[in-house]
Coordinates of C-alpha atoms in Angstrom, one line a residue:
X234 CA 0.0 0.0 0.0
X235 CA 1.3 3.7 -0.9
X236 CA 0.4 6.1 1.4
X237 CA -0.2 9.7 -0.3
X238 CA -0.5 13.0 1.4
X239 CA -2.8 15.9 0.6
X240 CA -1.0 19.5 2.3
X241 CA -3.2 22.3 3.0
X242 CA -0.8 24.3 0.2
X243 CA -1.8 21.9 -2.5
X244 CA 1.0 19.5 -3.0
X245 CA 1.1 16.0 -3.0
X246 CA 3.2 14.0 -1.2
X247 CA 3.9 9.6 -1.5
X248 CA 4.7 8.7 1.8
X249 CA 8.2 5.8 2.3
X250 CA 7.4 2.3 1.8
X251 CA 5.5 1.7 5.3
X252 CA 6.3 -0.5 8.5
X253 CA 2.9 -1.0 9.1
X254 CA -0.1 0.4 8.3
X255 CA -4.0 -0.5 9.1
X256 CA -6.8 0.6 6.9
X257 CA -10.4 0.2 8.8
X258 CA -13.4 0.7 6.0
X259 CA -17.4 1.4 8.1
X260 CA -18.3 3.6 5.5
X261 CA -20.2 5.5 7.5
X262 CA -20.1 6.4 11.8
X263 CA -17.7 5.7 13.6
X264 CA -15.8 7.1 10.6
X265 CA -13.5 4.8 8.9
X266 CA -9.9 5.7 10.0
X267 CA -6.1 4.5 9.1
X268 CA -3.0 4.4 10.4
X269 CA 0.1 4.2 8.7
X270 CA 4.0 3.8 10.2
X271 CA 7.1 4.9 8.0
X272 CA 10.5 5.4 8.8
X273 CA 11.2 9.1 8.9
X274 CA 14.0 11.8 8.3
X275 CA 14.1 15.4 8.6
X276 CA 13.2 16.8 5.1
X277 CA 9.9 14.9 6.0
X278 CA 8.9 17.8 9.1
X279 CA 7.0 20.0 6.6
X280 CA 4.8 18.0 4.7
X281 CA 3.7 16.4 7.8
X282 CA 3.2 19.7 9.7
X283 CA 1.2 21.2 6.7
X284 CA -0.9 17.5 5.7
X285 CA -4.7 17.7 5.6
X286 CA -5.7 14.8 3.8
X287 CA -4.7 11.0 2.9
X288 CA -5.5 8.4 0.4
X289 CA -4.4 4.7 0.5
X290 CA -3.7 3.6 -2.6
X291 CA -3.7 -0.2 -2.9
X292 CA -2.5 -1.7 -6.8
X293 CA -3.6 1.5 -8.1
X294 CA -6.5 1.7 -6.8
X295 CA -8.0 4.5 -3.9
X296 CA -9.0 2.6 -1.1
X297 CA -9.6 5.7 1.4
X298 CA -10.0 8.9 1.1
X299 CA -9.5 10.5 5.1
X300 CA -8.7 13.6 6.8
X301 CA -5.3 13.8 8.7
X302 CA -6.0 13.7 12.3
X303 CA -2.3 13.7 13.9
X304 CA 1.0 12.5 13.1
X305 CA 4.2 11.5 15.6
X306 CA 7.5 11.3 15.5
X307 CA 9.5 8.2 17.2
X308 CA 12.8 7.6 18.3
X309 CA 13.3 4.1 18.8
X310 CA 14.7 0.7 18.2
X311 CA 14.8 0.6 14.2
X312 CA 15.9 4.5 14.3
X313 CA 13.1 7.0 13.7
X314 CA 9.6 6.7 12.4
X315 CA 6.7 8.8 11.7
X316 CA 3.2 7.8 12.2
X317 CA -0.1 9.4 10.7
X318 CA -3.4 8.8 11.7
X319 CA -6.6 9.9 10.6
X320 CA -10.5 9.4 9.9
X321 CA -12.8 9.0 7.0
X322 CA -15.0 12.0 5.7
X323 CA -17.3 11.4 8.2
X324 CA -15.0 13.2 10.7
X325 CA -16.2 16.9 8.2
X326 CA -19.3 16.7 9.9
X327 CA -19.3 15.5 12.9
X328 CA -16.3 17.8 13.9
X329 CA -18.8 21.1 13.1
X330 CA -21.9 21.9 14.7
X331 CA -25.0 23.0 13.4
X332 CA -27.2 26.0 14.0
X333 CA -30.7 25.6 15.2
X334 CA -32.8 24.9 12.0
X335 CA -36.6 24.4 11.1
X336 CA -37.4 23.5 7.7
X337 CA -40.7 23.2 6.0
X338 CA -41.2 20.8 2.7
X339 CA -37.5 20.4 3.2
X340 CA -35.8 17.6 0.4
X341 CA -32.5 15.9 0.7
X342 CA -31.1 17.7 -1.4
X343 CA -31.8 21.0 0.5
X344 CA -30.6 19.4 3.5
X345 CA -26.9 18.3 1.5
X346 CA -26.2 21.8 0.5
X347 CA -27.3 23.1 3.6
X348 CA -25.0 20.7 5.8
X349 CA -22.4 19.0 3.8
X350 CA -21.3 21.0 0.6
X351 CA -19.6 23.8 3.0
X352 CA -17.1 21.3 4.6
X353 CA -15.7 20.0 1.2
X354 CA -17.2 17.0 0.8
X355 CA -19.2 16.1 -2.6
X356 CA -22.2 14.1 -3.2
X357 CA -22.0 10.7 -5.5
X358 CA -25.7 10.1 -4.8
X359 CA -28.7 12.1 -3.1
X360 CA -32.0 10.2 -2.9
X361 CA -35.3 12.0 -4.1
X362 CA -36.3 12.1 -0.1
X363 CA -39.1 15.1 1.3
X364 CA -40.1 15.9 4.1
X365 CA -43.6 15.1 5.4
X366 CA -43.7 17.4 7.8
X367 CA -41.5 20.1 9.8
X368 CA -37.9 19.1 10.0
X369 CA -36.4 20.7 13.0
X370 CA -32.1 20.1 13.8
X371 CA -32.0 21.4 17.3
X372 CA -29.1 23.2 19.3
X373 CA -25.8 21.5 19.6
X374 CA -26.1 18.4 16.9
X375 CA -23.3 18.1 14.5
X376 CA -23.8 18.2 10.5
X377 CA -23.7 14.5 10.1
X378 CA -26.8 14.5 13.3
X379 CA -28.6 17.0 10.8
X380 CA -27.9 15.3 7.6
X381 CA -28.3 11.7 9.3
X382 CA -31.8 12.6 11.2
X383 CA -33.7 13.5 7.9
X384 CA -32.3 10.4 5.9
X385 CA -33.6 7.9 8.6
X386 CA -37.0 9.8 9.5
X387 CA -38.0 10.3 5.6
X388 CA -36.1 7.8 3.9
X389 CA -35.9 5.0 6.0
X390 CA -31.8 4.6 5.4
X391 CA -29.0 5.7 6.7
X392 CA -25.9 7.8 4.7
X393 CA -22.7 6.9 4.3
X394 CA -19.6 7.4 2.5
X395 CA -17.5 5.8 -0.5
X396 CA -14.0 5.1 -0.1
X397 CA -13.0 7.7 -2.3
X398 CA -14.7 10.2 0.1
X399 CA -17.9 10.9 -1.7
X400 CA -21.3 11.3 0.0
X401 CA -24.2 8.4 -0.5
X402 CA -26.9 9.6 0.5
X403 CA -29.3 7.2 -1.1
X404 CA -30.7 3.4 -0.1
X405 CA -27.9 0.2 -0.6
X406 CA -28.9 -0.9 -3.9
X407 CA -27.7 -4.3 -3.2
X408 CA -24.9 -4.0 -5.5
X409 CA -22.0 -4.9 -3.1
X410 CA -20.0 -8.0 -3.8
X411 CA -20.9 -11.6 -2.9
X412 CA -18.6 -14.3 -1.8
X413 CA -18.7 -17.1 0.0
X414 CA -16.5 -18.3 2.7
X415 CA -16.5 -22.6 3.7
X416 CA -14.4 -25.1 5.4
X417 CA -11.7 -25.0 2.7
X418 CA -11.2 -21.2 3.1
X419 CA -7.9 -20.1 5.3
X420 CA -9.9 -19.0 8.3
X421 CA -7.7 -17.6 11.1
X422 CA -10.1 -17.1 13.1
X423 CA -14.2 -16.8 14.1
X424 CA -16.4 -15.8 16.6
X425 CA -19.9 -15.9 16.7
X426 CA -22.0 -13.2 19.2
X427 CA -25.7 -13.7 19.6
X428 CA -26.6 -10.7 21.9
X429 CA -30.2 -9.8 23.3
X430 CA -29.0 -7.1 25.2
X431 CA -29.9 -4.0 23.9
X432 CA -32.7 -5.3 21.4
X433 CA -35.6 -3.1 21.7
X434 CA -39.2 -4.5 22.4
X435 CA -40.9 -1.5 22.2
X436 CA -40.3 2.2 21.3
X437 CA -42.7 4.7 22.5
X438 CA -42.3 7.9 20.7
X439 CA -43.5 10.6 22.5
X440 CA -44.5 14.2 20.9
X441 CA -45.0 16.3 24.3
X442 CA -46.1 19.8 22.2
X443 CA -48.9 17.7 20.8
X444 CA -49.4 16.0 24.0
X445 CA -49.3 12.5 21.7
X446 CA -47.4 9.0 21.4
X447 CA -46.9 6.2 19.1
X448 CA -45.5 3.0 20.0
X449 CA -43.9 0.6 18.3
X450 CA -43.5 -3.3 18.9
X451 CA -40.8 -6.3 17.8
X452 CA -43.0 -9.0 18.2
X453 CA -40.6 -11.2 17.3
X454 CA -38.2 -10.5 20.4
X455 CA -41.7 -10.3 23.0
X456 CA -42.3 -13.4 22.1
X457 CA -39.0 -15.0 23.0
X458 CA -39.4 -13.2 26.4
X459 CA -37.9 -10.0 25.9
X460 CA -38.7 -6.8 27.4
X461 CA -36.7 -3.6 26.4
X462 CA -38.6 -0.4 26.3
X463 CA -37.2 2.9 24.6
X464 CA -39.1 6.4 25.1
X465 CA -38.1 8.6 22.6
X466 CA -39.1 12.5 22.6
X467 CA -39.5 14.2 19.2
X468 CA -39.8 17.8 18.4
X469 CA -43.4 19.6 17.7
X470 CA -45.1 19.3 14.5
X471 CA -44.2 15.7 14.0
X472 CA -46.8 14.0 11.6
X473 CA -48.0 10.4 13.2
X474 CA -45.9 8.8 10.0
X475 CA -42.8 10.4 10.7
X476 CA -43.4 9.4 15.0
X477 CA -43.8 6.0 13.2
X478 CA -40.9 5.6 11.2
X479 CA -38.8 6.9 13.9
X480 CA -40.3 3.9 16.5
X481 CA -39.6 2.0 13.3
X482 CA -35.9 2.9 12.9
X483 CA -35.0 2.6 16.7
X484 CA -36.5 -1.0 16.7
X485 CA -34.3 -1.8 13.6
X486 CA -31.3 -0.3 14.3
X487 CA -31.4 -2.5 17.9
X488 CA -31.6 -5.6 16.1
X489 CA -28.8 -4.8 13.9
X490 CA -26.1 -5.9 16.7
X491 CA -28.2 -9.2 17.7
X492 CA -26.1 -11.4 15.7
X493 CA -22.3 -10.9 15.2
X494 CA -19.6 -12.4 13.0
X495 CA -16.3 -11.7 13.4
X496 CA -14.1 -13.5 10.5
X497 CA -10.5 -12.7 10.4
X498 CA -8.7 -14.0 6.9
X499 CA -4.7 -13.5 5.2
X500 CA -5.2 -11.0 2.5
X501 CA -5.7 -6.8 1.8
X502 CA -9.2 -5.4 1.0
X503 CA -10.7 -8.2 0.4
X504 CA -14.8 -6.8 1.3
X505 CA -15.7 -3.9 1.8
X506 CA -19.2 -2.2 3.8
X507 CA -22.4 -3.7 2.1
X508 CA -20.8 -6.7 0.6
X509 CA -22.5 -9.2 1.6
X510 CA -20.9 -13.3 2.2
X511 CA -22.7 -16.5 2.2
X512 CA -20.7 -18.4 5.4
X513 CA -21.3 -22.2 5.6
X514 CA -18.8 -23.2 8.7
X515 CA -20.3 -26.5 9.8
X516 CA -17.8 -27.1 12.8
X517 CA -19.3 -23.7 14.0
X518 CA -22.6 -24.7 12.8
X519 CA -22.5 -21.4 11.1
X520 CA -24.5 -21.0 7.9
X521 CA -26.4 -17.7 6.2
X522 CA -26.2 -15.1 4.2
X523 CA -24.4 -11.9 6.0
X524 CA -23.8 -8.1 5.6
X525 CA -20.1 -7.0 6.1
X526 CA -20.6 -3.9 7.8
X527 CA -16.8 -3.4 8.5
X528 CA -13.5 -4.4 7.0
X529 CA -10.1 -4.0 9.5
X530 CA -7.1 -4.4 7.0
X531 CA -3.7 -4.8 9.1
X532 CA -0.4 -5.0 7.4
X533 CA 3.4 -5.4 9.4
X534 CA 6.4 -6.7 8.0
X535 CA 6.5 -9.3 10.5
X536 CA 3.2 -10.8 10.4
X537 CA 2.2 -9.8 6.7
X538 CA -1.4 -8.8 6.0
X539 CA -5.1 -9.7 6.7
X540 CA -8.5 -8.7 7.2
X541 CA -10.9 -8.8 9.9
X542 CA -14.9 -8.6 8.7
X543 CA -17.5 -7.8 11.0
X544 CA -20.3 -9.2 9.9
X545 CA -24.1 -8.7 10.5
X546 CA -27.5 -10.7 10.0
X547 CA -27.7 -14.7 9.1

């Protein structure tokens, strides 16, 4: 992997051959972030001091496009090395707050320019999403708070980012890669999580201006014994579709974490956020379809490279 710096005066910089490096892809919050190790001398000090952006570039490809967070300077056993860290596009705007804002009839598209365009960051693909009712972003949310709140009230998804930094602020079309992983593939390692904790049985949404409340059930966890409540308060002027795709959402996004792969395999980028991998690990009595919803790359010269997927669903 090259590691290629972006100063704040325009110039473009490839980074030494690294030491290590680690490359984690969400493709949405937490950001996706990178670290990368090099062995450093002093004609180095002002490109680091002046770098504002990163790309890893992996056989010519962009795998991430980040901010630059921090860098270090070490002096130790192999002589001195520089280290730069950093987070995915994400980190634009979650770093800056919003204003207090009410919209009416607001649509997606409003709400990009409005929230993201002003921090760099361009859009690969805005939904045709409107509001159906006042919007409101409070005091003291960030951008992302502002841009994410409207996508999962009125569009049921949430955004995120591709690894070349662009916005996607549209549905998963399904159009992620499928593989399949068996008993013949070079598994290091596996775990499986099954966690109730935390899933929802019911979220009561609560508009206390209009003195009304909506609740929503999971049925399917009540029934297996469950019993998880949420309140949730909305702002005024919420329509009872909106209260109901927000009781909606906070029942989905619980069950998201119910079920947990973690598969850890020798190799660079080989998935990537919305892929999605058919497993069929019978000494785990592990079988299903799954959604990678994030890919840890690791690379050192002593241990060489793989890549740990977090996977979701079955």
């Amino acid at each position: 992997m090259t590691g290629r710096v972006f100063t704040c005066d325009h110039r473009v910089y490839d980074l030494p051959e690294p030491l290590s490096w680690e490359v984690v892809h969400t493709g949405t919050v937490p950001c996706d972030s990178y670290s990368v190790t090099f062995l450093y001398d002093r004609s180095m000090a002002e490109v680091l001091r002046l770098a504002a952006g990163f790309a890893a570039i992996y056989r010519g490809e962009t795998m991430l496009r980040a901010i630059v967070d921090e860098y270090a300077v070490e002096l130790g056993s192999i002589g001195l090395t520089a280290t730069i860290t950093g987070r995915g596009y994400a980190a634009r705007l979650l770093d800056n707050e919003s204003r207090p804002l009410t919209y009416q009839d607001a649509t997606l598209a409003e709400i990009v320019r409005r929230h993201v365009t002003p921090y760099g960051i361009a859009a690969g693909e805005v939904a045709d999403v409107r509001a159906s009712s006042v919007y409101t972003v409070p005091a003291g949310v960030s951008q992302w708070k502002a841009l994410e709140g409207f996508c999962r009230t009125y569009g049921g998804f949430s955004p995120r980012f591709s690894r070349d930094g662009k916005l996607l602020a549209a549905p998963e079309k399904g159009g992620g890669k499928r593989f399949s992983i068996g008993e013949g593939d070079p598994v290091l390692s596996c775990t499986l999580r099954e966690d109730h904790y935390g899933v929802l049985t019911e979220a009561l949404v609560i508009d206390k201006t209009r003195n009304a409340s909506y609740s929503v059930k999971n049925e399917d966890m009540i029934q297996r014994g469950g019993q998880c409540r949420r309140v949730v308060y909305t702002p005024g002027q919420r329509t009872w579709d909106a209260m109901r795709y927000t009781g909606e959402y906070q029942i989905r996004r619980s069950k998201e974490d119910e079920k947990t792969v973690t598969l850890s395999l020798p190799g660079s980028f080989l998935a990537f956020p919305g892929d999605q991998a058919t497993l069929r690990l019978d000494r785990m009595g592990l079988s299903g379809s799954f959604r990678v919803t994030e890919a840890a790359n690791v690379f050192s010269a002593e241990k060489g490279a793989s890549v740990t997927l977090t996977l979701k669903g079955g």
